[in-house]
Coordinates of C-alpha atoms in Angstrom, one line a residue:
Chain A
M1 CA -39.8 -25.5 40.3
R2 CA -43.3 -24.4 41.4
I3 CA -44.5 -24.9 44.9
G4 CA -48.2 -24.4 45.7
V5 CA -49.7 -23.3 49.0
I6 CA -53.4 -24.0 49.4
A7 CA -54.8 -20.5 50.2
I8 CA -58.5 -21.1 50.9
Q9 CA -58.1 -20.3 54.6
G10 CA -55.5 -20.3 57.3
D11 CA -51.9 -19.0 57.8
V12 CA -51.0 -19.0 54.1
S13 CA -48.6 -16.0 54.0
E14 CA -46.6 -17.5 56.9
H15 CA -46.0 -20.6 54.8
V16 CA -45.2 -18.5 51.7
D17 CA -42.6 -16.5 53.7
A18 CA -41.1 -19.6 55.4
L19 CA -40.7 -21.3 52.0
R20 CA -39.2 -18.1 50.5
R21 CA -36.7 -17.9 53.4
A22 CA -35.8 -21.6 53.1
I23 CA -35.3 -21.5 49.3
D24 CA -33.2 -18.4 49.6
Q25 CA -31.0 -20.1 52.2
R26 CA -30.4 -23.0 49.8
G27 CA -29.5 -20.5 47.0
E28 CA -32.2 -22.1 44.8
S29 CA -35.0 -20.4 43.0
A30 CA -38.6 -21.5 42.9
E31 CA -42.0 -20.0 42.2
I32 CA -44.4 -20.0 45.0
V33 CA -48.1 -19.8 44.1
T34 CA -51.1 -19.5 46.3
I35 CA -54.1 -21.7 45.3
K36 CA -57.8 -20.8 45.9
H37 CA -59.3 -22.4 42.8
K38 CA -58.9 -25.5 40.6
G39 CA -56.5 -25.8 37.7
I40 CA -53.3 -24.8 39.5
V41 CA -52.5 -27.8 41.7
P42 CA -51.7 -30.1 38.7
E43 CA -49.0 -27.6 37.6
C44 CA -47.2 -27.7 40.9
D45 CA -44.1 -29.7 41.8
A46 CA -44.9 -29.7 45.5
L47 CA -47.8 -28.7 47.7
V48 CA -48.4 -27.3 51.2
L49 CA -51.6 -27.6 53.1
P50 CA -51.5 -24.8 55.8
G51 CA -52.9 -24.5 59.3
G52 CA -56.4 -23.2 59.6
E53 CA -59.8 -24.7 60.5
S54 CA -60.1 -28.2 58.9
T55 CA -63.9 -28.0 58.7
T56 CA -63.7 -24.8 56.6
L57 CA -60.8 -26.0 54.5
A58 CA -62.4 -29.4 53.8
R59 CA -65.7 -27.9 52.7
L60 CA -64.2 -25.3 50.3
L61 CA -61.6 -27.8 48.9
V62 CA -64.6 -29.9 47.7
K63 CA -66.6 -26.9 46.6
E64 CA -63.8 -25.5 44.5
G65 CA -63.0 -29.0 43.1
I66 CA -59.4 -28.9 44.4
D67 CA -59.7 -32.1 46.5
N68 CA -59.5 -34.5 43.6
E69 CA -56.6 -32.5 42.1
I70 CA -54.6 -33.0 45.3
K71 CA -55.3 -36.8 45.2
D72 CA -54.1 -37.0 41.6
M73 CA -51.0 -35.0 42.5
S74 CA -50.2 -37.3 45.4
A75 CA -50.7 -40.4 43.3
S76 CA -47.9 -39.0 41.0
G77 CA -45.5 -39.0 44.0
R78 CA -45.0 -35.3 44.3
P79 CA -44.1 -34.0 47.8
I80 CA -47.0 -32.7 50.0
M81 CA -46.7 -31.2 53.4
G82 CA -49.6 -30.6 55.8
T83 CA -49.4 -28.7 59.0
C84 CA -52.1 -28.8 61.7
A85 CA -55.4 -28.7 59.8
G86 CA -53.4 -30.0 56.9
L87 CA -52.5 -33.1 58.9
I88 CA -56.2 -33.7 59.5
L89 CA -57.1 -33.3 55.8
L90 CA -54.4 -35.8 54.8
A91 CA -55.8 -38.5 57.1
K92 CA -57.9 -41.5 56.1
E93 CA -60.0 -41.3 59.2
G94 CA -61.1 -38.9 61.9
D95 CA -62.3 -39.2 65.5
E96 CA -65.9 -38.5 66.6
Q97 CA -65.2 -34.8 66.4
V98 CA -64.3 -35.0 62.8
K99 CA -67.1 -37.4 61.9
K100 CA -69.8 -35.2 63.5
T101 CA -68.9 -32.3 61.2
H102 CA -69.1 -34.5 58.1
Q103 CA -65.9 -33.2 56.8
H104 CA -64.5 -34.8 53.7
L105 CA -60.9 -35.9 54.4
L106 CA -58.5 -36.5 51.5
G107 CA -57.5 -39.9 52.9
L108 CA -53.9 -39.8 51.5
M109 CA -52.3 -41.1 54.7
D110 CA -53.0 -44.4 56.5
T111 CA -53.7 -42.4 59.7
K112 CA -56.6 -41.8 62.2
V113 CA -56.6 -38.3 63.7
N114 CA -57.9 -36.7 66.8
R115 CA -59.1 -33.2 65.8
N116 CA -58.3 -31.4 69.1
A117 CA -55.9 -33.9 70.6
F118 CA -54.3 -31.4 73.0
G119 CA -57.4 -29.5 74.2
R120 CA -58.6 -25.9 73.7
Q121 CA -56.7 -22.7 73.0
C122 CA -55.6 -22.3 76.6
D123 CA -53.9 -25.7 76.4
S124 CA -52.0 -24.7 73.2
F125 CA -48.2 -24.8 73.8
E126 CA -44.7 -24.4 72.6
T127 CA -42.1 -27.2 73.3
E128 CA -38.7 -28.4 72.3
L129 CA -39.4 -31.3 70.0
E130 CA -36.8 -33.9 69.0
L131 CA -37.0 -34.8 65.3
P132 CA -34.9 -37.6 63.8
F133 CA -33.7 -35.5 60.9
L134 CA -32.4 -32.6 63.1
D135 CA -29.3 -32.5 65.3
T136 CA -30.9 -30.2 68.0
P137 CA -34.5 -29.9 69.2
Y138 CA -37.0 -27.8 67.2
N139 CA -39.2 -25.2 68.9
A140 CA -42.6 -26.6 67.9
V141 CA -45.7 -24.5 68.2
F142 CA -49.0 -26.4 68.8
I143 CA -52.2 -24.5 68.4
R144 CA -55.4 -26.3 69.2
A145 CA -53.4 -29.1 67.6
P146 CA -54.5 -32.4 66.3
G147 CA -52.7 -35.6 66.7
I148 CA -52.4 -39.0 65.0
I149 CA -53.9 -41.7 67.2
D150 CA -53.5 -44.6 64.9
A151 CA -51.1 -45.2 62.0
G152 CA -50.7 -48.1 59.5
N153 CA -47.4 -49.9 59.0
N154 CA -46.5 -47.9 56.0
V155 CA -46.5 -44.7 58.1
H156 CA -43.1 -43.6 59.4
V157 CA -43.6 -42.0 62.8
L158 CA -41.1 -39.0 63.3
A159 CA -42.2 -37.6 66.7
K160 CA -44.6 -38.2 69.5
T161 CA -45.8 -35.9 72.3
D162 CA -47.8 -37.4 75.2
D163 CA -48.2 -40.7 73.2
M164 CA -49.8 -38.8 70.4
I165 CA -48.0 -38.9 67.0
V166 CA -47.3 -35.3 66.0
A167 CA -45.0 -35.8 63.0
A168 CA -45.2 -38.6 60.4
E169 CA -44.3 -39.4 56.9
Q170 CA -45.8 -41.7 54.3
D171 CA -44.0 -42.0 51.0
N172 CA -44.2 -38.5 49.5
I173 CA -46.3 -37.0 52.3
L174 CA -45.1 -35.2 55.5
A175 CA -47.7 -34.4 58.2
L176 CA -47.1 -32.2 61.2
A177 CA -49.4 -31.3 64.1
F178 CA -47.4 -28.2 64.8
H179 CA -46.6 -25.0 62.9
P180 CA -43.0 -24.7 61.5
E181 CA -44.2 -21.7 59.5
L182 CA -44.7 -19.6 62.7
T183 CA -41.1 -19.5 63.7
L184 CA -38.0 -18.3 61.8
D185 CA -36.2 -21.7 62.1
T186 CA -36.5 -23.1 58.6
R187 CA -35.1 -26.6 59.3
V188 CA -38.5 -28.3 58.9
H189 CA -39.2 -26.6 55.6
Q190 CA -35.7 -27.5 54.5
Y191 CA -36.4 -31.1 55.2
F192 CA -39.5 -30.9 53.1
L193 CA -37.6 -29.1 50.3
D194 CA -35.0 -31.9 50.3
K195 CA -37.6 -34.0 48.7
L196 CA -37.9 -31.5 45.8
F197 CA -34.4 -30.2 45.1
Chain B
M1 CA -42.9 -35.6 77.7
E2 CA -42.8 -33.7 80.9
L3 CA -45.6 -31.2 81.2
E4 CA -43.5 -28.4 82.7
K5 CA -41.6 -28.3 79.4
L6 CA -44.7 -27.0 77.7
R7 CA -45.0 -23.2 77.5
H8 CA -48.6 -21.9 77.4
G9 CA -50.1 -18.5 76.6
T10 CA -47.0 -17.1 74.9
E11 CA -47.4 -14.2 72.5
L12 CA -46.5 -16.5 69.6
I13 CA -49.3 -18.9 70.6
K14 CA -51.9 -16.2 71.1
R15 CA -51.0 -14.4 67.8
G16 CA -50.6 -17.7 66.1
F17 CA -54.2 -18.7 67.0
A18 CA -55.5 -15.5 65.3
K19 CA -53.4 -16.3 62.2
M20 CA -55.2 -19.7 61.8
Q21 CA -58.4 -17.7 61.5
K22 CA -57.2 -15.8 58.4
G23 CA -59.4 -15.9 55.3
G24 CA -62.3 -17.1 57.4
V25 CA -65.7 -15.9 58.7
I26 CA -66.5 -15.7 62.4
M27 CA -70.2 -15.8 63.2
D28 CA -72.2 -14.6 66.1
V29 CA -74.4 -17.3 67.6
T30 CA -76.8 -17.4 70.6
T31 CA -77.7 -21.1 70.7
P32 CA -76.0 -24.5 70.2
E33 CA -78.2 -25.0 67.1
Q34 CA -77.0 -21.8 65.5
A35 CA -73.5 -22.7 66.3
R36 CA -74.0 -26.0 64.5
I37 CA -75.4 -24.2 61.5
A38 CA -72.4 -21.9 61.5
E39 CA -69.9 -24.8 61.6
E40 CA -71.7 -26.6 58.9
A41 CA -71.6 -23.5 56.7
G42 CA -67.8 -23.3 57.1
A43 CA -67.3 -20.7 59.8
V44 CA -63.8 -20.7 61.2
A45 CA -65.1 -19.9 64.7
V46 CA -68.3 -18.8 66.5
M47 CA -68.8 -15.9 68.9
A48 CA -71.1 -17.1 71.7
L49 CA -73.5 -14.4 72.8
Q50 CA -76.7 -13.9 74.9
A51 CA -78.2 -11.7 72.1
V52 CA -76.9 -10.6 68.7
P53 CA -75.9 -6.9 68.5
A54 CA -79.1 -5.9 66.7
D55 CA -81.1 -7.1 69.6
I56 CA -78.8 -5.6 72.2
R57 CA -79.3 -2.3 70.5
K58 CA -83.1 -2.7 70.4
E59 CA -83.4 -3.9 74.0
G60 CA -81.2 -1.2 75.6
G61 CA -80.2 -1.6 79.2
V62 CA -76.8 -2.9 80.4
A63 CA -75.3 -5.6 78.1
R64 CA -73.0 -8.0 79.9
M65 CA -71.1 -11.2 79.2
A66 CA -73.3 -14.1 78.0
D67 CA -74.7 -16.6 80.5
P68 CA -71.8 -19.1 81.1
R69 CA -74.2 -21.9 80.5
I70 CA -74.8 -20.7 76.9
V71 CA -71.1 -20.5 76.3
S72 CA -70.5 -24.0 77.7
E73 CA -73.3 -25.5 75.7
I74 CA -71.9 -24.0 72.5
I75 CA -68.4 -25.2 73.4
E76 CA -69.7 -28.7 73.8
T77 CA -71.6 -28.5 70.4
V78 CA -69.0 -27.5 67.9
T79 CA -65.4 -28.6 67.1
I80 CA -64.3 -25.1 65.8
P81 CA -63.1 -22.4 68.2
V82 CA -65.6 -20.6 70.4
M83 CA -65.1 -17.0 71.3
A84 CA -67.1 -14.9 73.7
K85 CA -67.4 -11.2 74.6
A86 CA -66.4 -9.5 77.8
R87 CA -67.2 -5.9 78.7
I88 CA -64.4 -3.3 78.2
G89 CA -62.2 -3.3 81.3
H90 CA -64.1 -6.2 83.0
F91 CA -61.2 -8.5 83.6
V92 CA -63.3 -10.8 85.8
E93 CA -65.7 -11.6 83.0
A94 CA -62.6 -12.3 80.9
E95 CA -61.3 -14.7 83.6
I96 CA -64.6 -16.5 83.8
L97 CA -64.7 -16.9 80.0
Q98 CA -61.1 -18.2 80.1
A99 CA -62.1 -20.7 82.9
L100 CA -65.0 -21.9 80.7
G101 CA -62.6 -22.8 78.0
A102 CA -63.4 -20.0 75.5
D103 CA -60.7 -19.9 72.8
M104 CA -60.6 -16.1 72.4
V105 CA -62.1 -13.2 74.4
D106 CA -63.5 -10.2 72.5
E107 CA -63.2 -7.2 74.8
S108 CA -66.1 -5.6 73.1
E109 CA -67.7 -2.2 72.8
V110 CA -71.0 -4.0 71.9
L111 CA -71.3 -4.7 75.6
T112 CA -71.7 -1.8 78.1
P113 CA -68.2 -0.8 79.3
A114 CA -67.3 -1.7 82.9
D115 CA -64.4 0.7 83.1
H116 CA -64.3 4.1 81.5
K117 CA -60.6 4.6 82.0
Y118 CA -58.7 1.3 81.5
H119 CA -59.0 -1.6 79.1
I120 CA -58.1 -5.1 80.4
D121 CA -54.4 -5.9 80.8
K122 CA -54.5 -8.7 78.3
T123 CA -50.9 -9.7 78.8
Q124 CA -51.9 -11.3 82.1
F125 CA -54.1 -13.9 80.3
T126 CA -53.4 -17.3 78.7
V127 CA -56.5 -16.9 76.4
P128 CA -55.9 -14.6 73.4
F129 CA -58.0 -11.4 73.0
V130 CA -59.5 -9.6 70.0
C131 CA -60.3 -5.9 70.3
G132 CA -62.1 -3.3 68.2
A133 CA -60.4 -0.3 66.7
R134 CA -61.4 2.7 64.5
N135 CA -57.9 3.9 63.7
L136 CA -54.2 3.0 63.9
G137 CA -53.6 4.6 67.3
E138 CA -56.5 2.6 68.9
A139 CA -55.3 -0.6 67.3
L140 CA -51.7 -0.2 68.5
R141 CA -52.8 0.7 72.0
R142 CA -54.8 -2.5 72.2
I143 CA -51.9 -4.5 70.8
K144 CA -49.6 -3.0 73.5
E145 CA -52.1 -4.1 76.1
G146 CA -51.8 -7.6 74.7
A147 CA -54.5 -8.0 72.0
A148 CA -53.6 -10.8 69.6
M149 CA -56.1 -9.7 67.0
I150 CA -57.7 -6.5 65.9
R151 CA -61.1 -6.0 64.3
T152 CA -62.7 -2.8 63.0
K153 CA -65.4 -1.5 65.3
G154 CA -67.8 -0.5 62.5
E155 CA -71.2 0.0 63.9
A156 CA -72.4 -3.3 65.3
G157 CA -76.0 -4.4 64.9
T158 CA -76.9 -2.1 62.1
G159 CA -76.3 -4.1 58.9
D160 CA -74.8 -0.9 57.6
V161 CA -71.3 -1.6 56.4
S162 CA -70.2 2.0 56.0
E163 CA -68.5 2.5 59.4
A164 CA -66.5 -0.8 59.0
V165 CA -65.4 0.6 55.6
K166 CA -64.4 3.9 57.2
H167 CA -62.4 2.2 59.9
M168 CA -60.6 -0.2 57.6
K169 CA -59.7 2.5 55.2
Q170 CA -58.6 4.7 58.0
I171 CA -56.2 2.0 59.5
M172 CA -54.9 1.0 56.0
G173 CA -54.3 4.6 55.1
E174 CA -52.4 5.4 58.3
V175 CA -50.2 2.2 57.8
R176 CA -49.5 3.3 54.2
A177 CA -48.6 6.8 55.3
L178 CA -45.8 5.4 57.5
K179 CA -43.9 4.1 54.5
G180 CA -40.7 5.9 54.0
M181 CA -40.9 8.0 57.1
T182 CA -37.7 8.8 59.1
R183 CA -37.5 7.7 62.7
E184 CA -38.1 11.2 64.0
E185 CA -41.2 11.5 61.8
M186 CA -42.5 8.2 63.2
I187 CA -41.9 9.4 66.8
A188 CA -44.0 12.4 66.0
V189 CA -46.8 10.2 64.6
A190 CA -46.6 7.9 67.7
R191 CA -47.1 11.0 69.8
D192 CA -50.0 12.3 67.7
I193 CA -51.9 9.0 67.6
E194 CA -50.9 8.1 71.2
A195 CA -49.4 4.8 70.3
P196 CA -46.2 3.1 71.4
I197 CA -43.3 4.1 69.2
E198 CA -41.9 0.6 68.9
L199 CA -45.2 -0.6 67.5
V200 CA -45.4 2.3 65.1
I201 CA -42.0 1.3 63.8
E202 CA -42.9 -2.4 63.5
T203 CA -46.1 -1.5 61.6
A204 CA -44.1 0.7 59.2
E205 CA -41.6 -2.1 58.5
L206 CA -44.3 -4.7 58.1
Q207 CA -46.5 -2.4 56.2
R208 CA -49.4 -3.9 58.1
L209 CA -50.6 -4.3 61.7
P210 CA -48.4 -6.6 63.7
V211 CA -51.4 -8.8 64.4
V212 CA -54.3 -10.2 62.3
N213 CA -56.9 -7.6 61.4
F214 CA -60.5 -8.6 60.7
A215 CA -63.5 -6.5 59.6
A216 CA -66.5 -6.3 61.8
G217 CA -69.5 -4.1 62.6
G218 CA -72.3 -4.0 59.9
V219 CA -71.3 -6.8 57.5
A220 CA -74.6 -8.3 56.3
T221 CA -74.2 -9.8 52.8
P222 CA -71.7 -11.7 50.7
A223 CA -70.9 -8.5 48.8
D224 CA -70.2 -6.7 52.1
A225 CA -67.8 -9.5 53.2
A226 CA -66.1 -9.4 49.8
L227 CA -65.8 -5.6 50.0
M228 CA -64.0 -5.8 53.4
M229 CA -61.6 -8.4 52.0
R230 CA -60.9 -6.1 49.0
L231 CA -60.1 -3.3 51.4
G232 CA -57.4 -5.6 53.0
A233 CA -59.2 -7.3 55.9
D234 CA -57.6 -10.7 56.9
G235 CA -61.1 -12.1 57.5
V236 CA -64.6 -11.1 58.6
F237 CA -66.8 -11.2 61.7
V238 CA -70.5 -11.4 60.9
G239 CA -72.7 -10.5 63.8
S240 CA -76.4 -10.0 63.4
G241 CA -76.0 -10.5 59.6
I242 CA -76.5 -14.3 59.6
F243 CA -79.2 -15.1 62.1
K244 CA -81.3 -11.9 61.3
A245 CA -81.3 -12.8 57.6
E246 CA -84.3 -14.5 56.0
N247 CA -82.4 -17.7 55.5
P248 CA -79.5 -18.1 57.9
E249 CA -78.1 -21.3 56.4
K250 CA -77.9 -19.9 52.9
M251 CA -76.6 -16.6 54.1
A252 CA -73.9 -18.2 56.2
T253 CA -72.7 -20.5 53.4
A254 CA -72.7 -17.7 50.8
I255 CA -70.7 -15.4 53.0
V256 CA -68.1 -18.1 53.6
E257 CA -67.8 -18.7 49.9
A258 CA -67.7 -14.9 49.2
V259 CA -64.7 -14.5 51.4
N260 CA -62.8 -17.1 49.4
N261 CA -63.9 -15.6 46.1
Y262 CA -63.8 -11.9 47.0
D263 CA -61.9 -10.9 43.9
N264 CA -64.1 -12.6 41.4
P265 CA -67.3 -10.7 40.6
E266 CA -68.8 -13.5 38.4
V267 CA -68.5 -16.0 41.2
L268 CA -69.8 -13.5 43.7
A269 CA -72.8 -12.9 41.5
D270 CA -73.6 -16.7 41.5
I271 CA -73.0 -16.9 45.3
S272 CA -75.4 -14.0 45.9
K273 CA -78.3 -15.5 44.0
G274 CA -81.4 -16.9 45.7
I275 CA -80.1 -16.6 49.3
G276 CA -83.0 -14.6 50.5
S277 CA -82.9 -11.1 51.9
G278 CA -80.3 -9.8 54.3
M279 CA -81.1 -8.4 57.7
K280 CA -83.3 -5.3 57.6
G281 CA -80.9 -3.1 59.5
I282 CA -80.7 0.6 60.2
S283 CA -78.8 3.3 58.5
V284 CA -75.9 4.6 60.6
D285 CA -77.0 8.2 59.7
T286 CA -80.2 7.8 61.7
I287 CA -78.5 6.7 64.9
P288 CA -78.1 9.5 67.5
E289 CA -74.5 10.0 68.5
D290 CA -75.0 8.9 72.1
M291 CA -76.4 5.5 70.8
A292 CA -73.3 4.7 68.8
L293 CA -71.4 1.7 70.1
Q294 CA -68.1 2.5 68.4
T295 CA -67.4 5.5 70.6
R296 CA -67.0 3.1 73.6
G297 CA -63.3 2.5 74.3
W298 CA -60.6 4.8 73.2

């Protein structure tokens, strides 16, 4: 098994560490690779799009030619998880904030996103979030977080905060507005890995 | 969702914000138009200023927080985070910047210090702070005061990268030297560098600073940015280097790409072609000691 983490910008090492912890807990083994250039995504069995700034990530994904590789990978049904900026990149459509920066979204989910749905950094928050695949609430960390404001019928809504969709799934893709990689609780990464192992 | 269940301004959220900036370039801007250029080029954030450090240095006088109107206009213009500088120790400037909606406050030696004894107690704020450091002791003292991010001081406004290199190597070297030390040896180090022992131990275990560590102070070209990444920086601040360059758009785009390709000289060669000349700058050697910005703060 090989799991790729897009490493162009953002909290890459936190995802690598979280995946490593989750895989060790399962008693499985997998190679985790960080990806800054094209040619590696096609060789991965699963992919993570980390948190970061979506404008920067979108621009460099296109520049490096990784965007089309991710689309091909998704078409083959392999699992993809996007957190925060990753949730924006996976969407089909953005709000005015996204449009005015001309960022190129991957469009892999039938969703429309609000780039800074919960305000500026001072509004960033932690909260106990109920997720349908967990028995007890999850301490979710939202940092200048986006939200999904509109989703097609094929999108499975997993959680909402203030009427904003903050966790959703569509076929092989998992999108989260929060950062499971910033806490030591690996349950969300485990849920993602369940699609792989 | 009940709002009282949301926890704001925790250390996890403040440090987490800085982590989202990793691998990115943060650019100094003085107008909404410059901010738009920076965002378009792929900056992860902008630093809203009244004047870039090179001009602050030239003009002399007392340098203060930017006009709140400039900060607000820049906040309204871009979708990426907006940071702004407060004077060392000037907690009211920091409160004003927080009230304006700045996403991070830089308690910066580039501005004239407001307090020669105390830095801001940053634990009292919801907004995260970044602070400059020249060595491990300075970095850990700032972290203890609540800084969520550290940057090298370098020598701002010069376009001379040598001081940023010196400070980054100093910090990295001191972190490496902690490896394998006994607890009593670390206690001695903590005393020597005047840093809290618990942070010295945490740094030794992590083999890195407990918060994100960027390079700043003299970065002027794609090669400079790549050099700082090679030395272990988590990302780069570019001050005067963008908008004092011959072609700011090209320089901004090239520096963003250089940070992603810092370990690939062939690609760096391509990126560095035809982008116009960098800022003229001044050599650090020619700056009298009392004109250095890096000695502000302690």
